[in-house]
Amino acid sequence: MSEPLLIELEEGRSGTLPASCLLPECDVPQAELPWEMVRQELPLPEVSEVDLVRHYVRLSQLNYAVDKGLYPLGSCTMKYNPKVNEETARLQGFVQTHPYQDELTVQGNLQLLWELQEFLREIGGFAGVSLQPAAGAQGELAGVLMIRAYHRERGDAKRQVMLIPDSAHGTNPASTSMSGYTTVEIKSDSRGNVDLEDLRAHCDDRVAGMMLTNPNTLGLFDEHVLQVAELVHSCGGLLYGDGANMNALLGIVKPGALGIDVLHYNLHKTFSTPHGGGGPGAGPVAVAERLVRYLPGPIVARYSLEDLPEIETEDGEEEPQYVYHLVMPEASIGRLKSFYGNFGVLVRAYTYICMLGAQGLREVSENAVLNANYLLAKLRGVYPLPYDRRCMHEFVFSGKRPETPEIHTLDIAKRLMDYGYHPPTIYFPLIVPEALMIEPTETESKRTLDAFIEAMRRIAEEAVAEPQLLHDAPHDTPVRRLDEVRAARQPKLRW
Ligand SMILES: *Cc1c(COP(=O)(O)O)cnc(C)c1O
């Protein structure tokens, strides 16, 4: 390992700019700094540009990133983020606008939001979209609150139960509880589908709805999805679709056509926004006709200028065809997020969709499914596969092989780090003991997949020949195996 970083600290503050910092030209009136508010004893570092650059580059090299290699994180989808998305999100015309600006001065921003609403509406086969929610979990909350508003407005207050399969993501029951509903778990059958018998037994007039993830977290498309929708609807409930991961469906299946009434997207999983570092995300919600009036707002509406009084334009300026306007849906569940949602994330998703087009989006899903099935086929028989079916964009092995009972999934995941890979998702979904959940994503080449397959095979061999190697892994990372509980409770934030 390299030497610990040396940052020279100077006592006190000199009041001059450090050499590593060049501020852009000032575009507001200059004012004195309120020095009395700055702690005199604060040892502000003053370093040269090269020291600053090295500090951050070294830090970045301690981290694994999707720009460095395969990141096969099942369910949480770490696909490559094309850099053009970053360029558009940084365009001055977007960056320099302020959310308090008058609508007429930000028509371009509103047009982008409106078009993104339309893209997502079309992709999912829905009647309306709100871009407000800031994350998948917040989209779920919005969806369940809309379902609740729907039943309430019909005077159907005794519906208090949300049905959730045992393979669901933990945010599903959490969103349900936050909405004041009770969760009832529905079993999966031996093929990994919703167990129809169990579902039928729970469908009654207390059911507000069901939250379904399809393909589910086993990476399997539910073979009875139409019957599931019919059962839930026939007892008066609505069907929620957890669309966090749409990577197997784009351009192939519209969830709206399967009978789903409300679905959230994770723009930071399917539509390429970088995530995983705790940065902003977006979880837009899309709804069928009967829920449009409850959408969280504001949403962007578009009016043709023919329907409106004439607008004055500056000399020589092209007359716009449409006017975009923020509106609150009629019986909206309200605001979930300040202003327009996470605008930068929305610009990235818009760029991603425009760059790919309809055909490109379909290819994303085709390749995501192909890559996952390729890995699955090459590793089948090396690791146990509790639900052995053709998978969608991901699949779930068990890390518990009969020949190496003392090796755990955690050991395999840690050993993968020595081979230069980010580990897959582990110990989720809960219905697979010692789960190893792999999602290669569509952006990986056959060469990368083959190298990963080779690493997984070698680790299986090592587990037999040299198990201690796995128990002690990782060996080659900046830090070794951490006490994860203590690391979370007493984080060391300085290095
Ligand atoms: C990631 C994920 C969520 C939650 O999304 P966040 O943006 O992390 O809140 C919900 N459901 C599934 C299936 C997911 O993979």
mmCIF file of N, CA, C and O in Angstrom, residues 370-436:
data_model
loop_
_atom_site.group_PDB
_atom_site.id
_atom_site.type_symbol
_atom_site.label_atom_id
_atom_site.label_comp_id
_atom_site.label_asym_id
_atom_site.label_seq_id
_atom_site.Cartn_x
_atom_site.Cartn_y
_atom_site.Cartn_z
ATOM 1 N N LEU A 370 -29.956 -11.937 -22.545
ATOM 2 C CA LEU A 370 -28.993 -12.850 -23.167
ATOM 3 C C LEU A 370 -27.755 -13.010 -22.283
ATOM 4 O O LEU A 370 -27.299 -14.136 -22.019
ATOM 5 N N ASN A 371 -27.215 -11.896 -21.813
ATOM 6 C CA ASN A 371 -26.010 -11.949 -20.968
ATOM 7 C C ASN A 371 -26.257 -12.758 -19.692
ATOM 8 O O ASN A 371 -25.410 -13.551 -19.283
ATOM 9 N N ALA A 372 -27.407 -12.552 -19.082
ATOM 10 C CA ALA A 372 -27.701 -13.273 -17.836
ATOM 11 C C ALA A 372 -27.824 -14.772 -18.117
ATOM 12 O O ALA A 372 -27.290 -15.604 -17.372
ATOM 13 N N ASN A 373 -28.495 -15.114 -19.207
ATOM 14 C CA ASN A 373 -28.663 -16.540 -19.513
ATOM 15 C C ASN A 373 -27.347 -17.191 -19.921
ATOM 16 O O ASN A 373 -27.127 -18.379 -19.676
ATOM 17 N N TYR A 374 -26.466 -16.416 -20.531
ATOM 18 C CA TYR A 374 -25.144 -16.934 -20.886
ATOM 19 C C TYR A 374 -24.363 -17.297 -19.616
ATOM 20 O O TYR A 374 -23.838 -18.412 -19.495
ATOM 21 N N LEU A 375 -24.325 -16.377 -18.666
ATOM 22 C CA LEU A 375 -23.650 -16.659 -17.388
ATOM 23 C C LEU A 375 -24.268 -17.869 -16.706
ATOM 24 O O LEU A 375 -23.569 -18.753 -16.199
ATOM 25 N N LEU A 376 -25.592 -17.873 -16.689
ATOM 26 C CA LEU A 376 -26.312 -18.954 -16.019
ATOM 27 C C LEU A 376 -25.956 -20.304 -16.651
ATOM 28 O O LEU A 376 -25.650 -21.283 -15.944
ATOM 29 N N ALA A 377 -25.958 -20.341 -17.972
ATOM 30 C CA ALA A 377 -25.681 -21.606 -18.661
ATOM 31 C C ALA A 377 -24.259 -22.079 -18.379
ATOM 32 O O ALA A 377 -24.012 -23.275 -18.218
ATOM 33 N N LYS A 378 -23.323 -21.145 -18.322
ATOM 34 C CA LYS A 378 -21.922 -21.522 -18.126
ATOM 35 C C LYS A 378 -21.611 -21.901 -16.676
ATOM 36 O O LYS A 378 -20.611 -22.555 -16.420
ATOM 37 N N LEU A 379 -22.427 -21.441 -15.744
ATOM 38 C CA LEU A 379 -22.129 -21.718 -14.326
ATOM 39 C C LEU A 379 -23.099 -22.720 -13.704
ATOM 40 O O LEU A 379 -22.947 -23.099 -12.543
ATOM 41 N N ARG A 380 -24.094 -23.109 -14.480
ATOM 42 C CA ARG A 380 -25.052 -24.120 -13.997
ATOM 43 C C ARG A 380 -24.266 -25.399 -13.682
ATOM 44 O O ARG A 380 -23.407 -25.808 -14.458
ATOM 45 N N GLY A 381 -24.535 -25.982 -12.543
ATOM 46 C CA GLY A 381 -23.807 -27.196 -12.174
ATOM 47 C C GLY A 381 -22.585 -26.879 -11.319
ATOM 48 O O GLY A 381 -22.106 -27.730 -10.577
ATOM 49 N N VAL A 382 -22.064 -25.647 -11.425
ATOM 50 C CA VAL A 382 -20.939 -25.254 -10.552
ATOM 51 C C VAL A 382 -21.510 -24.783 -9.212
ATOM 52 O O VAL A 382 -21.010 -25.142 -8.152
ATOM 53 N N TYR A 383 -22.557 -23.969 -9.272
ATOM 54 C CA TYR A 383 -23.238 -23.510 -8.054
ATOM 55 C C TYR A 383 -24.691 -23.984 -8.101
ATOM 56 O O TYR A 383 -25.290 -24.022 -9.186
ATOM 57 N N PRO A 384 -25.270 -24.319 -6.960
ATOM 58 C CA PRO A 384 -26.669 -24.784 -6.949
ATOM 59 C C PRO A 384 -27.640 -23.687 -7.395
ATOM 60 O O PRO A 384 -27.443 -22.514 -7.068
ATOM 61 N N LEU A 385 -28.640 -24.095 -8.148
ATOM 62 C CA LEU A 385 -29.625 -23.164 -8.708
ATOM 63 C C LEU A 385 -31.014 -23.612 -8.243
ATOM 64 O O LEU A 385 -31.637 -24.458 -8.878
ATOM 65 N N PRO A 386 -31.516 -23.043 -7.146
ATOM 66 C CA PRO A 386 -32.771 -23.552 -6.565
ATOM 67 C C PRO A 386 -33.971 -23.441 -7.511
ATOM 68 O O PRO A 386 -34.854 -24.282 -7.467
ATOM 69 N N TYR A 387 -34.027 -22.387 -8.337
ATOM 70 C CA TYR A 387 -35.140 -22.265 -9.282
ATOM 71 C C TYR A 387 -34.543 -22.307 -10.678
ATOM 72 O O TYR A 387 -34.075 -21.300 -11.197
ATOM 73 N N ASP A 388 -34.521 -23.499 -11.254
ATOM 74 C CA ASP A 388 -33.805 -23.691 -12.513
ATOM 75 C C ASP A 388 -34.734 -23.481 -13.699
ATOM 76 O O ASP A 388 -35.382 -24.408 -14.181
ATOM 77 N N ARG A 389 -34.811 -22.226 -14.122
ATOM 78 C CA ARG A 389 -35.616 -21.891 -15.305
ATOM 79 C C ARG A 389 -34.833 -20.895 -16.145
ATOM 80 O O ARG A 389 -33.850 -20.339 -15.678
ATOM 81 N N ARG A 390 -35.299 -20.658 -17.357
ATOM 82 C CA ARG A 390 -34.661 -19.597 -18.130
ATOM 83 C C ARG A 390 -34.890 -18.281 -17.379
ATOM 84 O O ARG A 390 -36.000 -18.000 -16.940
ATOM 85 N N CYS A 391 -33.823 -17.519 -17.205
ATOM 86 C CA CYS A 391 -33.958 -16.308 -16.402
ATOM 87 C C CYS A 391 -34.192 -15.097 -17.288
ATOM 88 O O CYS A 391 -34.090 -15.167 -18.512
ATOM 89 N N MET A 392 -34.512 -13.995 -16.632
ATOM 90 C CA MET A 392 -34.625 -12.721 -17.354
ATOM 91 C C MET A 392 -33.282 -11.985 -17.249
ATOM 92 O O MET A 392 -32.296 -12.498 -17.670
ATOM 93 N N HIS A 393 -33.236 -10.823 -16.614
ATOM 94 C CA HIS A 393 -32.008 -10.016 -16.580
ATOM 95 C C HIS A 393 -31.064 -10.421 -15.461
ATOM 96 O O HIS A 393 -29.964 -9.879 -15.353
ATOM 97 N N GLU A 394 -31.494 -11.327 -14.579
ATOM 98 C CA GLU A 394 -30.670 -11.731 -13.439
ATOM 99 C C GLU A 394 -31.084 -13.128 -13.006
ATOM 100 O O GLU A 394 -32.104 -13.660 -13.450
ATOM 101 N N PHE A 395 -30.271 -13.733 -12.124
ATOM 102 C CA PHE A 395 -30.613 -15.063 -11.614
ATOM 103 C C PHE A 395 -29.981 -15.228 -10.247
ATOM 104 O O PHE A 395 -29.107 -14.446 -9.851
ATOM 105 N N VAL A 396 -30.429 -16.250 -9.513
ATOM 106 C CA VAL A 396 -29.982 -16.413 -8.137
ATOM 107 C C VAL A 396 -29.450 -17.826 -7.902
ATOM 108 O O VAL A 396 -30.193 -18.804 -7.974
ATOM 109 N N PHE A 397 -28.146 -17.906 -7.627
ATOM 110 C CA PHE A 397 -27.533 -19.151 -7.186
ATOM 111 C C PHE A 397 -27.596 -19.211 -5.672
ATOM 112 O O PHE A 397 -27.820 -18.196 -5.001
ATOM 113 N N SER A 398 -27.310 -20.409 -5.133
ATOM 114 C CA SER A 398 -26.998 -20.498 -3.711
ATOM 115 C C SER A 398 -25.492 -20.718 -3.619
ATOM 116 O O SER A 398 -24.910 -21.464 -4.397
ATOM 117 N N GLY A 399 -24.871 -20.034 -2.666
ATOM 118 C CA GLY A 399 -23.427 -20.184 -2.491
ATOM 119 C C GLY A 399 -23.065 -21.413 -1.669
ATOM 120 O O GLY A 399 -21.898 -21.704 -1.438
ATOM 121 N N LYS A 400 -24.095 -22.142 -1.224
ATOM 122 C CA LYS A 400 -23.876 -23.308 -0.362
ATOM 123 C C LYS A 400 -23.787 -24.557 -1.221
ATOM 124 O O LYS A 400 -24.814 -25.130 -1.607
ATOM 125 N N ARG A 401 -22.577 -24.978 -1.563
ATOM 126 C CA ARG A 401 -22.412 -26.184 -2.378
ATOM 127 C C ARG A 401 -22.246 -27.392 -1.468
ATOM 128 O O ARG A 401 -21.544 -27.314 -0.460
ATOM 129 N N PRO A 402 -22.890 -28.520 -1.832
ATOM 130 C CA PRO A 402 -22.844 -29.696 -0.963
ATOM 131 C C PRO A 402 -21.407 -30.159 -0.684
ATOM 132 O O PRO A 402 -21.104 -30.617 0.413
ATOM 133 N N GLU A 403 -20.515 -29.993 -1.675
ATOM 134 C CA GLU A 403 -19.147 -30.474 -1.484
ATOM 135 C C GLU A 403 -18.319 -29.573 -0.565
ATOM 136 O O GLU A 403 -17.251 -29.971 -0.108
ATOM 137 N N THR A 404 -18.773 -28.342 -0.328
ATOM 138 C CA THR A 404 -18.022 -27.445 0.562
ATOM 139 C C THR A 404 -18.967 -26.796 1.573
ATOM 140 O O THR A 404 -19.219 -25.599 1.507
ATOM 141 N N PRO A 405 -19.490 -27.605 2.518
ATOM 142 C CA PRO A 405 -20.520 -27.070 3.421
ATOM 143 C C PRO A 405 -20.019 -25.929 4.323
ATOM 144 O O PRO A 405 -20.823 -25.129 4.802
ATOM 145 N N GLU A 406 -18.707 -25.856 4.517
ATOM 146 C CA GLU A 406 -18.213 -24.814 5.443
ATOM 147 C C GLU A 406 -17.955 -23.475 4.737
ATOM 148 O O GLU A 406 -17.602 -22.477 5.366
ATOM 149 N N ILE A 407 -18.140 -23.469 3.412
ATOM 150 C CA ILE A 407 -17.954 -22.219 2.668
ATOM 151 C C ILE A 407 -19.301 -21.503 2.551
ATOM 152 O O ILE A 407 -20.308 -22.111 2.203
ATOM 153 N N HIS A 408 -19.276 -20.200 2.847
ATOM 154 C CA HIS A 408 -20.503 -19.410 2.765
ATOM 155 C C HIS A 408 -20.453 -18.468 1.569
ATOM 156 O O HIS A 408 -19.383 -18.169 1.039
ATOM 157 N N THR A 409 -21.638 -17.983 1.209
ATOM 158 C CA THR A 409 -21.721 -17.012 0.117
ATOM 159 C C THR A 409 -20.815 -15.808 0.371
ATOM 160 O O THR A 409 -20.197 -15.276 -0.551
ATOM 161 N N LEU A 410 -20.742 -15.393 1.623
ATOM 162 C CA LEU A 410 -19.881 -14.254 1.957
ATOM 163 C C LEU A 410 -18.429 -14.518 1.552
ATOM 164 O O LEU A 410 -17.738 -13.630 1.036
ATOM 165 N N ASP A 411 -17.954 -15.748 1.762
ATOM 166 C CA ASP A 411 -16.570 -16.088 1.395
ATOM 167 C C ASP A 411 -16.358 -15.978 -0.117
ATOM 168 O O ASP A 411 -15.328 -15.491 -0.578
ATOM 169 N N ILE A 412 -17.335 -16.456 -0.864
ATOM 170 C CA ILE A 412 -17.241 -16.397 -2.332
ATOM 171 C C ILE A 412 -17.230 -14.940 -2.798
ATOM 172 O O ILE A 412 -16.414 -14.536 -3.643
ATOM 173 N N ALA A 413 -18.132 -14.151 -2.191
ATOM 174 C CA ALA A 413 -18.216 -12.733 -2.569
ATOM 175 C C ALA A 413 -16.888 -12.020 -2.277
ATOM 176 O O ALA A 413 -16.384 -11.255 -3.104
ATOM 177 N N LYS A 414 -16.318 -12.294 -1.111
ATOM 178 C CA LYS A 414 -15.051 -11.627 -0.745
ATOM 179 C C LYS A 414 -13.906 -12.080 -1.647
ATOM 180 O O LYS A 414 -13.035 -11.293 -2.002
ATOM 181 N N ARG A 415 -13.915 -13.352 -2.018
ATOM 182 C CA ARG A 415 -12.846 -13.867 -2.878
ATOM 183 C C ARG A 415 -12.933 -13.250 -4.280
ATOM 184 O O ARG A 415 -11.902 -13.021 -4.938
ATOM 185 N N LEU A 416 -14.161 -12.969 -4.724
ATOM 186 C CA LEU A 416 -14.324 -12.326 -6.036
ATOM 187 C C LEU A 416 -13.598 -10.990 -6.102
ATOM 188 O O LEU A 416 -13.114 -10.567 -7.156
ATOM 189 N N MET A 417 -13.492 -10.327 -4.965
ATOM 190 C CA MET A 417 -12.805 -9.031 -4.934
ATOM 191 C C MET A 417 -11.322 -9.202 -5.261
ATOM 192 O O MET A 417 -10.712 -8.339 -5.900
ATOM 193 N N ASP A 418 -10.746 -10.316 -4.839
ATOM 194 C CA ASP A 418 -9.348 -10.580 -5.182
ATOM 195 C C ASP A 418 -9.164 -10.765 -6.688
ATOM 196 O O ASP A 418 -8.095 -10.513 -7.229
ATOM 197 N N TYR A 419 -10.204 -11.228 -7.338
ATOM 198 C CA TYR A 419 -10.149 -11.399 -8.792
ATOM 199 C C TYR A 419 -10.500 -10.103 -9.522
ATOM 200 O O TYR A 419 -10.588 -10.085 -10.743
ATOM 201 N N GLY A 420 -10.756 -9.047 -8.759
ATOM 202 C CA GLY A 420 -10.990 -7.746 -9.389
ATOM 203 C C GLY A 420 -12.433 -7.457 -9.753
ATOM 204 O O GLY A 420 -12.704 -6.598 -10.586
ATOM 205 N N TYR A 421 -13.372 -8.169 -9.115
ATOM 206 C CA TYR A 421 -14.782 -7.915 -9.409
ATOM 207 C C TYR A 421 -15.505 -7.378 -8.189
ATOM 208 O O TYR A 421 -15.171 -7.737 -7.066
ATOM 209 N N HIS A 422 -16.506 -6.548 -8.469
ATOM 210 C CA HIS A 422 -17.412 -6.209 -7.372
ATOM 211 C C HIS A 422 -18.293 -7.427 -7.129
ATOM 212 O O HIS A 422 -18.767 -8.047 -8.084
ATOM 213 N N PRO A 423 -18.507 -7.818 -5.876
ATOM 214 C CA PRO A 423 -19.355 -8.993 -5.627
ATOM 215 C C PRO A 423 -20.798 -8.750 -6.090
ATOM 216 O O PRO A 423 -21.241 -7.614 -6.147
ATOM 217 N N PRO A 424 -21.492 -9.844 -6.413
ATOM 218 C CA PRO A 424 -22.928 -9.715 -6.700
ATOM 219 C C PRO A 424 -23.696 -9.365 -5.410
ATOM 220 O O PRO A 424 -23.099 -9.289 -4.343
ATOM 221 N N THR A 425 -25.001 -9.174 -5.546
ATOM 222 C CA THR A 425 -25.847 -9.009 -4.360
ATOM 223 C C THR A 425 -25.870 -10.331 -3.601
ATOM 224 O O THR A 425 -25.986 -11.396 -4.219
ATOM 225 N N ILE A 426 -25.725 -10.285 -2.291
ATOM 226 C CA ILE A 426 -25.720 -11.544 -1.535
ATOM 227 C C ILE A 426 -26.783 -11.537 -0.431
ATOM 228 O O ILE A 426 -27.213 -10.493 0.025
ATOM 229 N N TYR A 427 -27.218 -12.700 -0.063
ATOM 230 C CA TYR A 427 -28.229 -12.924 0.993
ATOM 231 C C TYR A 427 -29.561 -12.250 0.688
ATOM 232 O O TYR A 427 -30.312 -11.882 1.576
ATOM 233 N N PHE A 428 -29.859 -12.010 -0.565
ATOM 234 C CA PHE A 428 -31.147 -11.505 -1.026
ATOM 235 C C PHE A 428 -31.387 -12.103 -2.405
ATOM 236 O O PHE A 428 -30.449 -12.156 -3.201
ATOM 237 N N PRO A 429 -32.574 -12.540 -2.759
ATOM 238 C CA PRO A 429 -33.800 -12.576 -1.959
ATOM 239 C C PRO A 429 -33.726 -13.616 -0.832
ATOM 240 O O PRO A 429 -32.982 -14.587 -0.903
ATOM 241 N N LEU A 430 -34.560 -13.366 0.178
ATOM 242 C CA LEU A 430 -34.488 -14.163 1.405
ATOM 243 C C LEU A 430 -34.948 -15.601 1.200
ATOM 244 O O LEU A 430 -34.608 -16.471 2.004
ATOM 245 N N ILE A 431 -35.699 -15.856 0.122
ATOM 246 C CA ILE A 431 -36.233 -17.224 -0.029
ATOM 247 C C ILE A 431 -35.187 -18.185 -0.582
ATOM 248 O O ILE A 431 -35.444 -19.384 -0.661
ATOM 249 N N VAL A 432 -34.007 -17.681 -0.963
ATOM 250 C CA VAL A 432 -32.919 -18.582 -1.351
ATOM 251 C C VAL A 432 -31.855 -18.527 -0.258
ATOM 252 O O VAL A 432 -31.264 -17.474 -0.031
ATOM 253 N N PRO A 433 -31.601 -19.649 0.426
ATOM 254 C CA PRO A 433 -30.567 -19.627 1.454
ATOM 255 C C PRO A 433 -29.196 -19.356 0.825
ATOM 256 O O PRO A 433 -28.901 -19.885 -0.248
ATOM 257 N N GLU A 434 -28.412 -18.508 1.464
ATOM 258 C CA GLU A 434 -27.068 -18.178 0.956
ATOM 259 C C GLU A 434 -27.127 -17.666 -0.487
ATOM 260 O O GLU A 434 -26.350 -18.075 -1.359
ATOM 261 N N ALA A 435 -28.051 -16.758 -0.722
ATOM 262 C CA ALA A 435 -28.287 -16.292 -2.096
ATOM 263 C C ALA A 435 -27.099 -15.526 -2.677
ATOM 264 O O ALA A 435 -26.404 -14.783 -1.985
ATOM 265 N N LEU A 436 -26.906 -15.741 -3.976
ATOM 266 C CA LEU A 436 -25.861 -15.087 -4.750
ATOM 267 C C LEU A 436 -26.575 -14.598 -6.016
ATOM 268 O O LEU A 436 -26.861 -15.375 -6.920
#
